[in-house]
Amino acid sequence: MAVETDPVKIMKQEVGKTAASRVSSGAIVGLGTGSTTAYAIESLGNRLQSGDLKDIVGVPTSFQAEVLAKQYGIPLTTLDAIDRIDVAIDGADEVDPQKNLIKGGGAAHTREKVVDSLAAEFIVVVDSGKLVDRLGSTFLLPVEVIPMAVTPVMRAIEKLGGKPELRMGIKKAGPVVTDQGNLVIDVKFEAIDNPVELEKTLNNLPGVLENGLFVGVANTILVGEIKDGKPTVREIA
């Protein structure tokens, strides 16, 4: 097995490991989506294999998370079969000083919001580049829409002051399709001054399933940084 030398990847691994270390035996764990969260899932699998962790089950937020969990030997369950989620580990595309998030770069934000919001503790794993003073500064806001409603929803978003664009696939002809079979509109707002109200307003548009604003959901932010060429992890509680 090759030893990882890329400091950014090492830093993501360390953040993922730190998050996985917060999980106790017997826990029901929300398994998020994305590159940093993938390392947390791998670390959970390693802890199970070594016997350091026992009797956990995972609730995946995406097909990617499901595949990784199976690969690393983490038993899976569904929301129909459980009455709680003890901890969820997931990434974010932006984190503001109030621990509000923009998520959805991987088009999994609808299932992520369901799982992360149900968790007694939601741990966010990011690198320092994801920290912003105000949401919408560096990342477009994803909105999941049922296919028939794309055009009217885009018109409604324009009236709200947003600049909507249908997300297109990479190495795929046509738009990105979510795990629910819907489409994603990425929206640029000049300023998101009130994330609470914008989240509600967007979700009230007919045809919108969910948007990528996660307001008041995160408990702990684990931030990976490179200092003096070495990966470090700091916590924002």
Protein backbone atom coordinates (compact mmCIF):
# COMPACT_ATOMS: atom_id res chain seq x y z
CA MET A 1 0.00 0.00 0.00
CA ALA A 2 1.46 3.35 -1.07
CA VAL A 3 2.17 5.92 1.64
CA GLU A 4 0.26 9.17 1.06
CA THR A 5 2.57 12.19 0.66
CA ASP A 6 0.18 14.92 -0.58
CA PRO A 7 -0.24 17.24 2.45
CA VAL A 8 -3.80 18.19 1.44
CA LYS A 9 -4.90 14.55 1.26
CA ILE A 10 -3.11 13.81 4.54
CA MET A 11 -4.95 16.74 6.14
CA LYS A 12 -8.31 15.44 4.87
CA GLN A 13 -7.44 11.99 6.23
CA GLU A 14 -6.62 13.50 9.64
CA VAL A 15 -9.91 15.43 9.79
CA GLY A 16 -11.81 12.29 8.80
CA LYS A 17 -9.98 10.21 11.43
CA THR A 18 -10.65 12.83 14.11
CA ALA A 19 -14.38 12.80 13.32
CA ALA A 20 -14.46 8.98 13.29
CA SER A 21 -12.74 8.92 16.69
CA ARG A 22 -15.79 10.68 18.18
CA VAL A 23 -18.02 7.70 17.38
CA SER A 24 -18.72 5.24 20.21
CA SER A 25 -19.63 1.56 20.07
CA GLY A 26 -23.34 0.93 19.60
CA ALA A 27 -23.88 4.23 17.77
CA ILE A 28 -26.14 4.86 14.80
CA VAL A 29 -24.08 7.03 12.47
CA GLY A 30 -25.12 9.30 9.62
CA LEU A 31 -22.60 8.81 6.82
CA GLY A 32 -22.11 11.93 4.74
CA THR A 33 -20.91 12.50 1.21
CA GLY A 34 -17.68 13.93 -0.23
CA SER A 35 -13.92 13.46 -0.25
CA THR A 36 -13.20 14.34 3.40
CA THR A 37 -16.17 12.36 4.70
CA ALA A 38 -14.95 9.38 2.67
CA TYR A 39 -11.85 9.27 4.89
CA ALA A 40 -14.11 9.30 7.98
CA ILE A 41 -16.04 6.31 6.60
CA GLU A 42 -12.76 4.52 5.88
CA SER A 43 -11.55 5.25 9.41
CA LEU A 44 -14.80 3.93 10.92
CA GLY A 45 -14.34 0.75 8.91
CA ASN A 46 -10.76 0.40 10.15
CA ARG A 47 -11.89 0.86 13.77
CA LEU A 48 -14.54 -1.84 13.30
CA GLN A 49 -12.05 -4.23 11.73
CA SER A 50 -9.52 -3.71 14.53
CA GLY A 51 -12.15 -4.26 17.23
CA ASP A 52 -11.74 -0.73 18.59
CA LEU A 53 -15.37 -0.10 17.64
CA LYS A 54 -18.33 -2.49 17.85
CA ASP A 55 -22.00 -2.67 16.88
CA ILE A 56 -22.33 0.53 14.90
CA VAL A 57 -24.69 0.92 11.96
CA GLY A 58 -24.61 3.59 9.30
CA VAL A 59 -27.31 5.61 7.57
CA PRO A 60 -25.93 6.67 4.16
CA THR A 61 -26.77 10.06 2.66
CA SER A 62 -25.95 9.06 -0.92
CA PHE A 63 -25.13 6.20 -3.22
CA GLN A 64 -21.44 7.15 -2.79
CA ALA A 65 -21.68 6.80 1.01
CA GLU A 66 -23.50 3.48 0.65
CA VAL A 67 -20.82 2.07 -1.65
CA LEU A 68 -18.00 3.22 0.65
CA ALA A 69 -19.72 1.83 3.76
CA LYS A 70 -20.07 -1.58 2.11
CA GLN A 71 -16.46 -1.42 0.94
CA TYR A 72 -15.21 -0.78 4.49
CA GLY A 73 -17.53 -3.25 6.21
CA ILE A 74 -19.93 -0.86 7.93
CA PRO A 75 -23.42 -2.38 8.36
CA LEU A 76 -26.19 -0.15 7.01
CA THR A 77 -29.73 0.60 8.07
CA THR A 78 -32.56 2.90 6.99
CA LEU A 79 -34.58 5.63 8.65
CA ASP A 80 -37.58 3.27 8.64
CA ALA A 81 -35.74 0.85 10.94
CA ILE A 82 -34.35 3.24 13.57
CA ASP A 83 -35.67 5.80 16.04
CA ARG A 84 -32.55 7.94 16.39
CA ILE A 85 -29.21 8.94 14.88
CA ASP A 86 -26.51 9.46 17.47
CA VAL A 87 -23.97 11.28 15.33
CA ALA A 88 -23.66 12.35 11.70
CA ILE A 89 -20.37 13.14 9.95
CA ASP A 90 -20.55 15.20 6.79
CA GLY A 91 -18.65 17.83 4.83
CA ALA A 92 -19.64 21.32 3.69
CA ASP A 93 -18.85 23.68 0.85
CA GLU A 94 -19.03 26.80 3.04
CA VAL A 95 -19.18 27.40 6.81
CA ASP A 96 -19.97 30.83 8.27
CA PRO A 97 -19.07 32.10 11.80
CA GLN A 98 -22.51 31.02 13.10
CA LYS A 99 -21.82 27.43 11.88
CA ASN A 100 -24.42 27.74 9.13
CA LEU A 101 -23.50 25.85 5.97
CA ILE A 102 -23.88 25.66 2.24
CA LYS A 103 -23.82 22.05 1.06
CA GLY A 104 -24.69 20.31 -2.18
CA GLY A 105 -21.51 20.31 -4.24
CA GLY A 106 -22.06 16.58 -4.63
CA ALA A 107 -25.81 17.02 -5.31
CA ALA A 108 -26.67 14.99 -2.19
CA HIS A 109 -27.87 17.85 0.03
CA THR A 110 -31.50 16.71 0.28
CA ARG A 111 -30.69 13.34 1.85
CA GLU A 112 -27.84 14.93 3.80
CA LYS A 113 -30.20 17.48 5.35
CA VAL A 114 -32.65 14.76 6.40
CA VAL A 115 -29.96 12.65 8.07
CA ASP A 116 -27.82 15.47 9.51
CA SER A 117 -30.85 17.24 11.00
CA LEU A 118 -31.97 14.06 12.77
CA ALA A 119 -28.59 13.48 14.42
CA ALA A 120 -28.12 14.26 18.11
CA GLU A 121 -24.65 15.53 17.13
CA PHE A 122 -23.70 16.73 13.66
CA ILE A 123 -19.94 16.94 13.06
CA VAL A 124 -18.83 18.88 9.99
CA VAL A 125 -15.45 18.04 8.43
CA VAL A 126 -13.86 20.71 6.23
CA ASP A 127 -10.57 22.32 5.27
CA SER A 128 -9.90 25.94 6.22
CA GLY A 129 -10.70 27.10 2.67
CA LYS A 130 -14.37 26.36 3.37
CA LEU A 131 -14.59 28.98 6.15
CA VAL A 132 -16.27 32.21 4.98
CA ASP A 133 -17.49 35.42 6.62
CA ARG A 134 -20.80 35.23 4.76
CA LEU A 135 -22.53 32.34 2.99
CA GLY A 136 -22.52 32.57 -0.79
CA SER A 137 -19.11 34.25 -0.88
CA THR A 138 -17.31 31.50 -2.79
CA PHE A 139 -19.89 28.82 -3.57
CA LEU A 140 -23.14 28.78 -5.49
CA LEU A 141 -26.27 27.72 -3.61
CA PRO A 142 -27.65 24.39 -4.91
CA VAL A 143 -31.41 23.96 -5.21
CA GLU A 144 -32.87 20.51 -6.01
CA VAL A 145 -35.89 20.73 -8.30
CA ILE A 146 -38.24 18.20 -9.86
CA PRO A 147 -37.58 18.17 -13.63
CA MET A 148 -40.94 19.58 -14.78
CA ALA A 149 -40.52 22.68 -12.58
CA VAL A 150 -37.03 23.78 -13.63
CA THR A 151 -38.08 26.73 -15.81
CA PRO A 152 -40.69 28.27 -13.46
CA VAL A 153 -38.39 27.79 -10.46
CA MET A 154 -35.52 29.53 -12.28
CA ARG A 155 -37.84 32.45 -13.09
CA ALA A 156 -38.95 32.66 -9.44
CA ILE A 157 -35.32 32.60 -8.25
CA GLU A 158 -34.48 35.47 -10.60
CA LYS A 159 -37.28 37.51 -8.99
CA LEU A 160 -35.62 36.84 -5.62
CA GLY A 161 -32.40 38.40 -6.95
CA GLY A 162 -30.56 35.17 -7.72
CA LYS A 163 -28.78 34.13 -10.90
CA PRO A 164 -29.77 30.49 -11.53
CA GLU A 165 -27.95 28.00 -13.73
CA LEU A 166 -28.83 24.36 -14.37
CA ARG A 167 -25.96 22.14 -13.23
CA MET A 168 -24.54 20.15 -16.13
CA GLY A 169 -22.71 16.85 -15.89
CA ILE A 170 -18.97 16.39 -16.26
CA LYS A 171 -18.02 13.48 -18.53
CA LYS A 172 -21.77 13.13 -19.11
CA ALA A 173 -23.99 14.71 -21.72
CA GLY A 174 -26.83 16.64 -20.11
CA PRO A 175 -27.65 17.80 -16.60
CA VAL A 176 -26.65 16.30 -13.27
CA VAL A 177 -29.36 13.98 -11.92
CA THR A 178 -29.63 13.48 -8.14
CA ASP A 179 -30.11 10.16 -6.35
CA GLN A 180 -33.82 11.10 -6.20
CA GLY A 181 -34.00 11.56 -9.99
CA ASN A 182 -34.21 15.36 -9.83
CA LEU A 183 -32.13 18.23 -11.23
CA VAL A 184 -29.95 20.82 -9.50
CA ILE A 185 -30.03 24.57 -10.06
CA ASP A 186 -26.93 26.42 -8.82
CA VAL A 187 -27.73 29.98 -7.75
CA LYS A 188 -25.48 33.00 -7.29
CA PHE A 189 -26.77 35.53 -4.77
CA GLU A 190 -24.79 38.73 -4.36
CA ALA A 191 -25.36 38.47 -0.62
CA ILE A 192 -27.13 35.96 1.62
CA ASP A 193 -27.89 38.30 4.52
CA ASN A 194 -30.59 36.15 6.10
CA PRO A 195 -29.97 32.42 5.54
CA VAL A 196 -32.94 31.45 7.75
CA GLU A 197 -35.46 33.30 5.60
CA LEU A 198 -33.84 32.39 2.27
CA GLU A 199 -33.89 28.68 3.15
CA LYS A 200 -37.64 28.87 3.86
CA THR A 201 -38.42 31.05 0.84
CA LEU A 202 -36.65 28.75 -1.61
CA ASN A 203 -38.22 25.61 -0.15
CA ASN A 204 -41.68 27.18 -0.51
CA LEU A 205 -41.29 27.55 -4.28
CA PRO A 206 -43.51 24.90 -5.95
CA GLY A 207 -41.28 22.21 -7.45
CA VAL A 208 -38.33 22.76 -5.11
CA LEU A 209 -37.48 19.69 -3.07
CA GLU A 210 -34.66 21.15 -0.95
CA ASN A 211 -31.83 23.69 -1.02
CA GLY A 212 -28.26 23.63 0.26
CA LEU A 213 -28.63 26.05 3.18
CA PHE A 214 -28.12 24.21 6.48
CA VAL A 215 -29.09 26.71 9.17
CA GLY A 216 -28.68 25.83 12.85
CA VAL A 217 -27.94 22.17 12.13
CA ALA A 218 -24.18 21.82 12.78
CA ASN A 219 -22.87 21.24 16.31
CA THR A 220 -19.13 20.86 15.80
CA ILE A 221 -16.86 21.96 12.96
CA LEU A 222 -13.55 20.12 12.54
CA VAL A 223 -11.21 22.21 10.39
CA GLY A 224 -8.16 20.74 8.70
CA GLU A 225 -5.23 23.07 8.05
CA ILE A 226 -1.66 22.83 6.84
CA LYS A 227 0.72 24.59 9.24
CA ASP A 228 4.47 24.58 8.62
CA GLY A 229 3.89 21.86 6.06
CA LYS A 230 2.11 19.62 8.57
CA PRO A 231 -1.61 18.76 8.78
CA THR A 232 -3.45 19.94 11.90
CA VAL A 233 -7.08 19.73 13.01
CA ARG A 234 -8.81 22.37 15.09
CA GLU A 235 -12.33 22.34 16.47
CA ILE A 236 -14.99 25.03 16.34
CA ALA A 237 -17.58 24.02 18.92
